[in-house]
Short mmCIF file of C-alpha atoms in Angstrom, two decimals:
data_model
loop_
_atom_site.label_atom_id
_atom_site.label_comp_id
_atom_site.label_asym_id
_atom_site.label_seq_id
_atom_site.Cartn_x
_atom_site.Cartn_y
_atom_site.Cartn_z
CA UNK A 1 168.23 109.54 66.17
CA UNK A 2 167.57 110.11 69.87
CA UNK A 3 167.01 113.75 70.74
CA UNK A 4 166.32 115.86 73.79
CA UNK A 5 164.91 119.30 74.26
CA UNK A 6 163.68 121.79 76.82
CA UNK A 7 160.21 123.24 77.25
CA UNK A 8 160.51 126.96 77.94
CA UNK A 9 157.80 129.49 76.97
CA UNK A 10 159.06 132.72 75.45
CA UNK A 11 157.00 134.55 78.05
CA UNK A 12 159.03 132.88 80.82
CA UNK A 13 162.39 134.25 79.70
CA UNK A 14 163.91 136.91 81.97
CA UNK A 15 164.23 140.52 80.92
CA UNK A 16 163.44 144.10 81.96
CA UNK A 17 160.08 144.71 80.27
CA UNK A 18 157.53 142.60 82.12
CA UNK A 19 157.58 139.47 79.95
CA UNK A 20 160.05 137.38 78.01
CA UNK A 21 160.57 138.48 74.41
CA UNK A 22 162.70 137.98 71.29
CA UNK A 23 165.58 139.98 72.74
CA UNK A 24 168.95 139.27 74.31
CA UNK A 25 167.69 136.67 76.80
CA UNK A 26 166.16 134.60 73.97
CA UNK A 27 169.45 134.46 72.08
CA UNK A 28 171.26 133.58 75.28
CA UNK A 29 168.79 130.77 75.87
CA UNK A 30 169.52 129.37 72.41
CA UNK A 31 173.22 129.45 73.29
CA UNK A 32 172.39 127.66 76.54
CA UNK A 33 170.45 124.97 74.70
CA UNK A 34 173.34 124.39 72.32
CA UNK A 35 175.85 124.22 75.17
CA UNK A 36 173.56 121.73 76.94
CA UNK A 37 173.52 119.46 73.89
CA UNK A 38 169.84 120.01 73.14
CA UNK A 39 168.17 119.72 69.74
CA UNK A 40 164.72 121.14 70.50
CA UNK A 41 163.32 124.32 72.03
CA UNK A 42 159.65 123.68 72.76
CA UNK A 43 157.54 126.79 73.26
CA UNK A 44 153.87 127.54 73.88
CA UNK A 45 151.71 129.23 71.21
CA UNK A 46 153.20 132.53 70.02
CA UNK A 47 149.73 133.96 69.43
CA UNK A 48 148.33 136.91 71.42
CA UNK A 49 147.00 135.89 74.81
CA UNK A 50 143.27 136.14 75.40
CA UNK A 51 140.73 135.23 78.07
CA UNK A 52 142.50 134.32 81.31
CA UNK A 53 145.80 135.42 79.74
CA UNK A 54 145.87 132.10 77.91
CA UNK A 55 147.78 131.62 74.63
CA UNK A 56 145.15 128.95 73.85
CA UNK A 57 142.37 131.59 73.80
CA UNK A 58 143.86 133.95 71.23
CA UNK A 59 142.22 136.67 69.16
CA UNK A 60 143.86 135.16 66.06
CA UNK A 61 145.02 131.76 64.83
CA UNK A 62 147.61 133.48 62.63
CA UNK A 63 148.85 136.62 64.41
CA UNK A 64 151.84 136.85 66.74
CA UNK A 65 151.88 138.25 70.26
CA UNK A 66 152.99 141.92 70.27
CA UNK A 67 154.25 141.44 73.83
CA UNK A 68 157.13 139.38 72.42
CA UNK A 69 158.49 142.24 70.31
CA UNK A 70 161.90 143.22 71.66
CA UNK A 71 161.66 146.83 72.80
CA UNK A 72 165.44 147.20 72.93
CA UNK A 73 165.56 146.41 69.21
CA UNK A 74 163.05 149.18 68.57
CA UNK A 75 165.25 151.50 70.63
CA UNK A 76 168.33 150.57 68.58
CA UNK A 77 166.37 151.34 65.41
CA UNK A 78 165.52 154.81 66.72
CA UNK A 79 161.83 154.08 67.24
CA UNK A 80 161.87 154.29 71.04
CA UNK A 81 163.89 156.36 73.48
CA UNK A 82 165.73 155.11 76.55
CA UNK A 83 163.70 157.56 78.63
CA UNK A 84 160.40 156.13 77.46
CA UNK A 85 161.49 152.61 78.38
CA UNK A 86 162.77 153.71 81.79
CA UNK A 87 159.50 155.49 82.59
CA UNK A 88 157.26 152.52 81.73
CA UNK A 89 155.81 150.50 84.62
CA UNK A 90 155.62 146.78 83.87
CA UNK A 91 154.68 145.70 87.40
CA UNK A 92 156.63 145.13 90.58
CA UNK A 93 157.49 141.42 90.51
CA UNK A 94 160.09 140.52 87.88
CA UNK A 95 159.52 136.84 88.71
CA UNK A 96 156.01 136.78 87.23
CA UNK A 97 154.14 138.34 84.34
CA UNK A 98 151.69 141.04 85.43
CA UNK A 99 149.36 141.00 82.42
CA UNK A 100 147.38 144.00 83.57
CA UNK A 101 150.47 146.18 83.96
CA UNK A 102 151.86 144.77 80.73
CA UNK A 103 148.81 145.82 78.74
CA UNK A 104 148.88 149.30 80.24
CA UNK A 105 152.62 149.83 79.67
CA UNK A 106 153.33 148.02 76.40
CA UNK A 107 150.85 149.46 73.96
CA UNK A 108 151.71 153.14 74.52
CA UNK A 109 155.33 152.24 73.78
CA UNK A 110 154.40 150.29 70.68
CA UNK A 111 152.20 153.14 69.47
CA UNK A 112 155.08 155.55 70.02
CA UNK A 113 157.33 153.26 67.96
CA UNK A 114 154.73 153.14 65.19
CA UNK A 115 154.45 156.94 65.20
CA UNK A 116 158.23 157.28 64.90
CA UNK A 117 158.25 154.73 62.09
CA UNK A 118 155.51 156.61 60.24
CA UNK A 119 157.28 159.93 60.68
CA UNK A 120 160.42 158.33 59.30
CA UNK A 121 158.38 157.65 56.16
CA UNK A 122 157.66 161.34 55.79
CA UNK A 123 154.10 160.68 56.83
CA UNK A 124 153.29 158.61 53.76
CA UNK A 125 151.23 155.59 54.77
CA UNK A 126 152.82 152.22 54.13
CA UNK A 127 156.21 153.57 53.11
CA UNK A 128 158.42 151.42 55.30
CA UNK A 129 161.34 153.84 55.50
CA UNK A 130 163.55 151.55 57.52
CA UNK A 131 162.78 148.24 55.78
CA UNK A 132 160.96 148.98 52.52
CA UNK A 133 161.26 145.65 50.78
CA UNK A 134 160.52 143.21 53.58
CA UNK A 135 157.61 145.24 54.93
CA UNK A 136 155.82 145.12 51.61
CA UNK A 137 156.75 141.48 51.13
CA UNK A 138 155.36 140.65 54.58
CA UNK A 139 152.02 142.41 54.02
CA UNK A 140 151.62 140.82 50.59
CA UNK A 141 152.56 137.31 51.74
CA UNK A 142 150.19 137.48 54.72
CA UNK A 143 147.36 139.39 53.08
CA UNK A 144 144.99 136.44 53.47
CA UNK A 145 144.76 136.90 57.24
CA UNK A 146 146.48 140.24 57.97
CA UNK A 147 143.84 142.52 56.47
CA UNK A 148 141.03 140.92 58.48
CA UNK A 149 143.16 140.89 61.63
CA UNK A 150 144.11 144.57 61.40
CA UNK A 151 140.50 145.60 60.77
CA UNK A 152 139.29 143.38 63.62
CA UNK A 153 141.79 144.88 66.08
CA UNK A 154 140.95 148.40 64.98
CA UNK A 155 137.26 147.68 65.54
CA UNK A 156 138.02 146.05 68.86
CA UNK A 157 139.97 149.14 69.93
CA UNK A 158 137.14 151.43 68.84
CA UNK A 159 134.72 149.29 70.88
CA UNK A 160 136.80 149.43 74.08
CA UNK A 161 138.17 145.89 73.51
CA UNK A 162 134.74 144.30 73.92
CA UNK A 163 134.05 141.00 72.22
CA UNK A 164 132.92 141.31 68.59
CA UNK A 165 129.60 139.74 69.63
CA UNK A 166 128.90 143.02 71.49
CA UNK A 167 129.76 145.39 68.64
CA UNK A 168 127.14 147.42 66.77
CA UNK A 169 125.10 145.22 64.45
CA UNK A 170 126.62 146.49 61.20
CA UNK A 171 130.11 145.49 62.36
CA UNK A 172 129.05 142.34 64.14
CA UNK A 173 127.30 141.05 61.03
CA UNK A 174 130.06 142.36 58.73
CA UNK A 175 128.09 144.79 56.61
CA UNK A 176 130.40 145.47 53.66
CA UNK A 177 129.66 149.19 53.31
CA UNK A 178 130.03 149.82 57.04
CA UNK A 179 133.33 147.93 57.20
CA UNK A 180 134.70 149.71 54.14
CA UNK A 181 133.80 153.09 55.62
CA UNK A 182 135.38 152.20 58.96
CA UNK A 183 138.56 151.02 57.23
CA UNK A 184 138.86 154.30 55.30
CA UNK A 185 138.39 156.35 58.44
CA UNK A 186 140.78 154.28 60.53
CA UNK A 187 143.71 153.70 58.20
CA UNK A 188 146.14 154.83 60.88
CA UNK A 189 144.82 152.29 63.38
CA UNK A 190 144.81 149.33 60.99
CA UNK A 191 148.32 150.35 59.96
CA UNK A 192 149.42 150.13 63.60
CA UNK A 193 148.29 146.52 63.92
CA UNK A 194 149.99 145.57 60.66
CA UNK A 195 153.18 147.23 61.86
CA UNK A 196 153.13 145.15 65.05
CA UNK A 197 152.78 141.93 63.08
CA UNK A 198 155.61 142.98 60.79
CA UNK A 199 157.89 143.66 63.74
CA UNK A 200 156.89 140.40 65.40
CA UNK A 201 157.57 138.39 62.25
CA UNK A 202 160.96 139.90 61.43
CA UNK A 203 162.22 139.55 65.00
CA UNK A 204 160.94 135.98 65.36
CA UNK A 205 162.36 134.84 62.04
CA UNK A 206 165.77 136.27 62.99
CA UNK A 207 165.69 134.41 66.33
CA UNK A 208 164.49 131.18 64.73
CA UNK A 209 167.22 131.38 62.08
CA UNK A 210 169.81 131.82 64.83
CA UNK A 211 168.45 128.77 66.66
CA UNK A 212 168.44 126.69 63.47
CA UNK A 213 172.06 127.63 62.74
CA UNK A 214 172.90 126.35 66.22
CA UNK A 215 171.21 123.04 65.46
CA UNK A 216 168.10 123.85 67.50
CA UNK A 217 164.64 123.09 66.09
CA UNK A 218 161.63 125.07 67.30
CA UNK A 219 158.75 122.90 68.47
CA UNK A 220 155.67 125.11 68.36
CA UNK A 221 152.14 124.57 69.57
CA UNK A 222 148.98 124.66 67.47
CA UNK A 223 145.76 124.86 69.48
CA UNK A 224 143.02 122.79 67.85
CA UNK A 225 140.35 125.46 68.40
CA UNK A 226 140.10 129.21 67.95
CA UNK A 227 138.70 131.56 70.57
CA UNK A 228 135.08 132.69 70.44
CA UNK A 229 136.41 136.26 70.73
CA UNK A 230 138.69 136.11 67.71
CA UNK A 231 138.97 137.43 64.20
CA UNK A 232 138.72 133.82 63.00
CA UNK A 233 135.29 133.44 64.61
CA UNK A 234 134.21 136.90 63.43
CA UNK A 235 134.98 136.23 59.76
CA UNK A 236 134.60 132.42 59.78
CA UNK A 237 130.82 132.06 59.48
CA UNK A 238 130.19 128.57 58.05
CA UNK A 239 133.54 127.31 59.33
CA UNK A 240 131.76 126.85 62.69
CA UNK A 241 128.59 125.30 64.06
CA UNK A 242 125.99 128.09 64.09
CA UNK A 243 122.44 128.33 65.41
CA UNK A 244 119.45 129.88 63.65
CA UNK A 245 120.45 133.40 64.77
CA UNK A 246 124.05 133.01 63.61
CA UNK A 247 125.42 132.43 67.10
CA UNK A 248 127.54 129.48 68.11
CA UNK A 249 125.36 126.42 68.61
CA UNK A 250 127.82 124.34 70.64
CA UNK A 251 131.23 124.94 72.17
CA UNK A 252 134.33 122.92 72.96
CA UNK A 253 135.64 121.37 76.13
CA UNK A 254 136.42 117.98 77.55
CA UNK A 255 134.56 115.65 79.90
CA UNK A 256 135.43 115.08 83.57
CA UNK A 257 138.99 113.78 83.84
CA UNK A 258 142.21 113.75 85.86
CA UNK A 259 142.28 117.56 85.99
CA UNK A 260 138.63 118.46 86.68
CA UNK A 261 135.62 116.63 88.14
CA UNK A 262 133.24 118.82 86.08
CA UNK A 263 135.32 118.56 82.93
CA UNK A 264 136.66 121.65 81.20
CA UNK A 265 134.34 124.17 79.54
CA UNK A 266 136.65 125.95 77.10
CA UNK A 267 133.91 127.82 75.24
CA UNK A 268 135.61 127.72 71.83
CA UNK A 269 133.30 127.49 68.80
CA UNK A 270 133.19 124.04 67.25
CA UNK A 271 134.05 123.44 63.62
CA UNK A 272 131.41 122.61 61.05
CA UNK A 273 133.39 119.67 59.74
CA UNK A 274 130.96 118.99 56.88
CA UNK A 275 131.69 122.46 55.51
CA UNK A 276 135.44 121.97 55.90
CA UNK A 277 135.21 118.73 53.93
CA UNK A 278 133.23 120.47 51.16
CA UNK A 279 135.96 123.11 50.84
CA UNK A 280 138.78 120.57 50.78
CA UNK A 281 139.90 121.68 54.26
CA UNK A 282 141.20 124.91 52.70
CA UNK A 283 141.20 126.87 55.96
CA UNK A 284 143.17 124.14 57.73
CA UNK A 285 145.69 123.97 54.90
CA UNK A 286 146.18 127.74 55.17
CA UNK A 287 146.58 127.51 58.94
CA UNK A 288 149.10 124.64 58.97
CA UNK A 289 151.07 126.16 56.07
CA UNK A 290 151.36 129.35 58.12
CA UNK A 291 152.47 127.39 61.19
CA UNK A 292 155.14 125.58 59.16
CA UNK A 293 156.57 128.99 58.28
CA UNK A 294 156.93 129.79 61.99
CA UNK A 295 157.99 126.46 63.54
CA UNK A 296 160.12 123.47 62.57
CA UNK A 297 157.93 120.99 64.43
CA UNK A 298 154.29 121.36 65.46
CA UNK A 299 152.58 119.93 68.52
CA UNK A 300 148.84 119.79 67.80
CA UNK A 301 146.94 120.35 71.01
CA UNK A 302 143.98 118.05 71.83
CA UNK A 303 144.66 115.63 68.98
CA UNK A 304 141.88 113.36 70.12
CA UNK A 305 139.41 116.06 69.02
CA UNK A 306 140.08 115.11 65.40
CA UNK A 307 138.74 111.63 66.15
CA UNK A 308 135.86 112.41 68.48
CA UNK A 309 135.26 115.70 70.25
CA UNK A 310 133.23 116.83 73.24
CA UNK A 311 130.38 119.10 72.09
CA UNK A 312 128.71 121.19 74.79
CA UNK A 313 125.46 123.13 74.18
CA UNK A 314 126.16 126.87 74.19
CA UNK A 315 125.17 128.43 77.52
CA UNK A 316 125.93 125.33 79.62
CA UNK A 317 127.34 125.99 83.07
CA UNK A 318 129.75 123.03 83.02
CA UNK A 319 131.17 120.56 80.53
CA UNK A 320 129.07 117.73 81.97
CA UNK A 321 126.24 118.41 79.49
CA UNK A 322 128.39 117.61 76.46
CA UNK A 323 128.43 114.56 74.23
CA UNK A 324 130.91 112.91 71.88
CA UNK A 325 130.76 113.68 68.15
CA UNK A 326 132.82 112.24 65.30
CA UNK A 327 135.61 114.43 63.90
CA UNK A 328 137.29 114.51 60.46
CA UNK A 329 139.80 111.78 61.32
CA UNK A 330 142.32 110.87 58.60
CA UNK A 331 140.44 112.76 55.89
CA UNK A 332 141.86 116.02 57.28
CA UNK A 333 145.44 114.79 57.57
CA UNK A 334 145.41 113.27 54.09
CA UNK A 335 144.27 116.64 52.71
CA UNK A 336 147.05 118.39 54.63
CA UNK A 337 149.71 115.97 53.42
CA UNK A 338 148.50 116.18 49.82
CA UNK A 339 148.84 119.97 49.97
CA UNK A 340 151.91 120.37 52.20
CA UNK A 341 153.86 117.13 52.09
CA UNK A 342 155.05 115.13 55.09
CA UNK A 343 153.87 116.81 58.29
CA UNK A 344 156.33 117.30 61.19
CA UNK A 345 153.52 116.93 63.73
CA UNK A 346 153.53 115.69 67.31
CA UNK A 347 150.11 114.65 68.56
CA UNK A 348 149.01 115.70 72.05
CA UNK A 349 147.10 112.47 72.59
CA UNK A 350 146.36 112.91 76.30
CA UNK A 351 143.03 112.60 78.07
CA UNK A 352 140.40 109.90 77.68
CA UNK A 353 141.72 107.68 74.87
CA UNK A 354 139.38 105.28 73.11
CA UNK A 355 140.53 102.63 70.68
CA UNK A 356 139.46 104.83 67.77
CA UNK A 357 141.81 107.61 68.99
CA UNK A 358 144.65 105.10 69.22
CA UNK A 359 143.83 103.83 65.74
CA UNK A 360 143.87 107.40 64.35
CA UNK A 361 147.26 108.07 65.91
CA UNK A 362 148.65 104.83 64.50
CA UNK A 363 147.26 105.51 61.02
CA UNK A 364 148.61 109.08 61.02
CA UNK A 365 152.10 107.92 61.96
CA UNK A 366 152.49 110.96 64.21
CA UNK A 367 154.39 110.50 67.48
CA UNK A 368 152.20 110.79 70.57
CA UNK A 369 153.11 111.89 74.09
CA UNK A 370 154.03 110.01 77.26
CA UNK A 371 153.82 111.88 80.57
CA UNK A 372 155.56 110.37 83.58
CA UNK A 373 153.38 112.13 86.13
CA UNK A 374 150.48 110.05 84.80
CA UNK A 375 152.37 106.76 85.10
CA UNK A 376 152.03 105.70 88.71
CA UNK A 377 148.33 105.21 89.37
CA UNK A 378 148.76 101.44 89.41
CA UNK A 379 148.85 98.51 87.02
CA UNK A 380 150.74 98.22 83.77
CA UNK A 381 150.18 101.88 82.94
CA UNK A 382 150.97 102.92 79.36
CA UNK A 383 152.99 105.90 80.62
CA UNK A 384 155.44 103.73 82.58
CA UNK A 385 158.83 103.92 80.86
CA UNK A 386 158.94 100.21 80.00
CA UNK A 387 155.82 100.69 77.85
CA UNK A 388 157.17 103.58 75.78
CA UNK A 389 157.75 103.12 72.07
CA UNK A 390 160.29 104.87 69.85
CA UNK A 391 157.72 106.91 67.94
CA UNK A 392 156.69 109.14 70.84
CA UNK A 393 157.84 112.13 72.87
CA UNK A 394 158.30 111.67 76.62
CA UNK A 395 157.83 114.40 79.22
CA UNK A 396 158.08 114.41 83.02
CA UNK A 397 155.05 116.71 82.82
CA UNK A 398 153.46 119.18 80.41
CA UNK A 399 152.64 122.86 80.87
CA UNK A 400 149.33 121.73 82.45
CA UNK A 401 151.15 119.69 85.11
CA UNK A 402 152.85 121.19 88.09
CA UNK A 403 156.61 120.85 88.45
CA UNK A 404 158.16 117.52 89.42
CA UNK A 405 159.18 118.87 92.82
CA UNK A 406 155.69 120.13 93.60
CA UNK A 407 154.08 117.00 92.20
CA UNK A 408 156.12 114.79 94.50
CA UNK A 409 155.62 116.93 97.60
CA UNK A 410 152.00 118.00 97.12
CA UNK A 411 150.37 116.52 94.04
CA UNK A 412 151.13 112.81 93.99
CA UNK A 413 148.78 110.60 95.96
CA UNK A 414 150.39 108.23 98.50
CA UNK A 415 149.65 105.35 96.12
CA UNK A 416 151.49 107.14 93.31
CA UNK A 417 154.46 107.88 95.55
CA UNK A 418 154.63 104.27 96.64
CA UNK A 419 154.38 102.98 93.06
CA UNK A 420 157.09 105.36 91.85
CA UNK A 421 159.39 104.52 94.75
CA UNK A 422 159.07 100.80 94.10
CA UNK A 423 159.37 101.15 90.33
CA UNK A 424 162.64 103.06 90.61
CA UNK A 425 163.91 101.20 93.72
CA UNK A 426 164.13 104.43 95.69
CA UNK A 427 163.44 102.70 99.02
CA UNK A 428 165.11 99.66 100.61
CA UNK A 429 161.89 97.62 100.53
CA UNK A 430 159.27 96.92 97.88
CA UNK A 431 156.50 97.87 100.30
CA UNK A 432 157.75 101.22 101.59
CA UNK A 433 156.21 102.67 104.71
CA UNK A 434 155.01 106.24 104.97
CA UNK A 435 158.14 106.99 106.97
CA UNK A 436 160.39 105.61 104.24
CA UNK A 437 158.58 107.65 101.59
CA UNK A 438 158.83 110.78 103.72
CA UNK A 439 162.58 110.26 104.03
CA UNK A 440 163.08 110.48 100.26
CA UNK A 441 164.70 113.70 99.10
CA UNK A 442 162.62 115.61 96.56
CA UNK A 443 165.68 116.42 94.47
CA UNK A 444 166.61 112.76 94.25
CA UNK A 445 163.11 111.85 93.07
CA UNK A 446 163.11 114.71 90.58
CA UNK A 447 166.42 113.64 89.07
CA UNK A 448 165.26 110.02 88.95
CA UNK A 449 162.20 110.99 86.93
CA UNK A 450 164.24 113.17 84.57
CA UNK A 451 166.63 110.28 84.01
CA UNK A 452 163.67 107.97 83.40
CA UNK A 453 162.48 110.32 80.66
CA UNK A 454 165.94 110.55 79.11
CA UNK A 455 166.37 106.78 79.33
CA UNK A 456 163.03 106.06 77.67
CA UNK A 457 162.89 104.31 74.30
CA UNK A 458 161.15 107.45 72.97
CA UNK A 459 162.95 109.13 70.10
CA UNK A 460 162.48 112.50 71.76
CA UNK A 461 162.55 113.55 75.41
CA UNK A 462 161.53 117.07 76.42
CA UNK A 463 162.19 118.32 79.95
CA UNK A 464 160.61 121.57 81.19
CA UNK A 465 163.25 124.06 82.26
CA UNK A 466 161.70 124.43 85.71
CA UNK A 467 162.30 120.73 86.33
CA UNK A 468 165.97 121.05 85.45
CA UNK A 469 166.04 124.00 87.88
CA UNK A 470 164.26 122.01 90.61
CA UNK A 471 161.57 124.64 91.13
CA UNK A 472 158.34 124.13 93.03
CA UNK A 473 154.74 125.32 92.73
CA UNK A 474 155.84 128.87 91.94
CA UNK A 475 156.77 127.68 88.43
CA UNK A 476 153.48 125.86 87.70
CA UNK A 477 152.47 127.40 84.38
CA UNK A 478 148.81 126.45 84.12
CA UNK A 479 146.15 124.80 86.23
CA UNK A 480 143.36 123.70 83.85
CA UNK A 481 139.97 125.00 84.91
CA UNK A 482 141.46 127.73 87.09
CA UNK A 483 140.87 131.33 86.00
CA UNK A 484 143.67 133.74 86.85
CA UNK A 485 147.21 133.27 88.05
CA UNK A 486 148.24 131.09 85.11
CA UNK A 487 150.93 131.60 82.44
CA UNK A 488 152.84 133.95 84.72
CA UNK A 489 156.08 132.22 85.75
CA UNK A 490 159.37 133.76 84.64
CA UNK A 491 162.87 132.40 85.15
CA UNK A 492 165.33 134.47 87.12
CA UNK A 493 168.12 136.21 85.27
CA UNK A 494 171.30 134.17 85.18
CA UNK A 495 169.58 130.77 85.33
CA UNK A 496 171.42 129.49 82.26
CA UNK A 497 174.78 128.89 83.84
CA UNK A 498 177.62 126.98 82.24
CA UNK A 499 177.41 124.55 85.17
CA UNK A 500 173.75 123.77 84.52
CA UNK A 501 174.36 123.40 80.78
CA UNK A 502 177.20 121.02 81.56
CA UNK A 503 175.02 118.97 83.90
CA UNK A 504 172.24 118.68 81.31
CA UNK A 505 174.72 117.69 78.61
CA UNK A 506 176.26 115.01 80.81
CA UNK A 507 172.86 113.59 81.78
CA UNK A 508 171.79 113.46 78.14
CA UNK A 509 175.08 111.87 77.07
CA UNK A 510 174.38 108.90 79.33
CA UNK A 511 171.26 108.17 77.28
CA UNK A 512 172.72 109.01 73.84
CA UNK A 513 170.64 112.16 73.41
CA UNK A 514 173.36 114.80 73.08
CA UNK A 515 173.58 116.99 69.99
CA UNK A 516 176.96 118.27 68.78
CA UNK A 517 177.95 121.86 69.49
CA UNK A 518 177.45 124.10 66.44
CA UNK A 519 178.93 127.58 66.31
CA UNK A 520 176.49 130.10 64.84
CA UNK A 521 177.83 133.30 63.36
#
């Protein structure tokens, strides 16, 4: 079955509280997707953002982002007042996320909601007055990660949000008596962080259920690595490569490539794959099982890292000092399938691909990715539409690419423009001049590339919303290697018009990718 979907981060939804959330705009977007004949809503990781405001540098591989909690829902439940919401300052520009203002404004509101919730319990800790059964069920079901997360966040708060590597020694090295004493003295604070995860989970599951009833599957994103400043790294110990002092011996990144001449120095701790093998990949099974409870489909970021990965000595200034090491390969995925059954995984197989990476993808059976913005460098490029296979997902660009409009006007080299123009017969000659290329309308090129994605042999085509909207550089979500200014774009209210939905549906119908309309009640 041929399907199509739209890439739209939750954070990019419009709304009054500084960032997109699980509120009214999210439900309206699901309705828009259904009206447009789409089958997939692809999102970015739902985890809390970390260094550089990135969802790929989260403080937890399991927790959800408290910023996505719908404040209006808390107001309807009597946990927040209209006055408190009106008085909060989420920043001046509704068209972007101001993460600094968001942090300052959101958490006081969430703490006020927690206080009201606790008071509704008559002051008795853990008595979920409003939702007694599902609160207890949530904490019990997620005990394996929630207890550590709540304690970690309470400690982080007590240490002015500094990295756990800077905490006092007894907490940094996880002295059992010290941690137990801290937990007893900070029950209120750990309760707050559990409450946030409970609210996140119940709101997200309600939204996901609504989308599923409408025939929309959620395609989530699973970063391969965890952040160095995370609860996972704090409690993980032998899960990671450690030096003689217990610090991280090497960190993750990727070598010089299309995006960066110095490579990318991500700084994430690397896995001790020998230890994971000895434990039957238990941590990975727990992580993927958790993800399958949140998403319908999972895109695994940096899939090639399971074949060979770039290991950079800790303390290096750039990624150039790294070297390739061998990953777990199919041993990991066999363990996952034995424990969880068939895996609805999409492999992000971009970057420098060796034959061994291609062999791993083929053996796994997972669909890979084809990105049209990478297709026009010359030669019989594997990303050119005529080279696509059915078992893949095609994109005009990913969240790391700029928009199609900006790519054509500012990002594509003259050679790429010429190759694309000839490939799609956009100019009257097969050797277009600079003048002929300059005469091409950006919107015409953008629509041509979208149609090329939809017309691909790929079973799935996913188009970023900003490309359907024809937006420029202002909607570029992330520039790899750039610190600051990323992950900030938000769509304007009212973008999801009936006219746009109709256009998308008609375009997808041409290429047999339209899903039937399902009425959700």
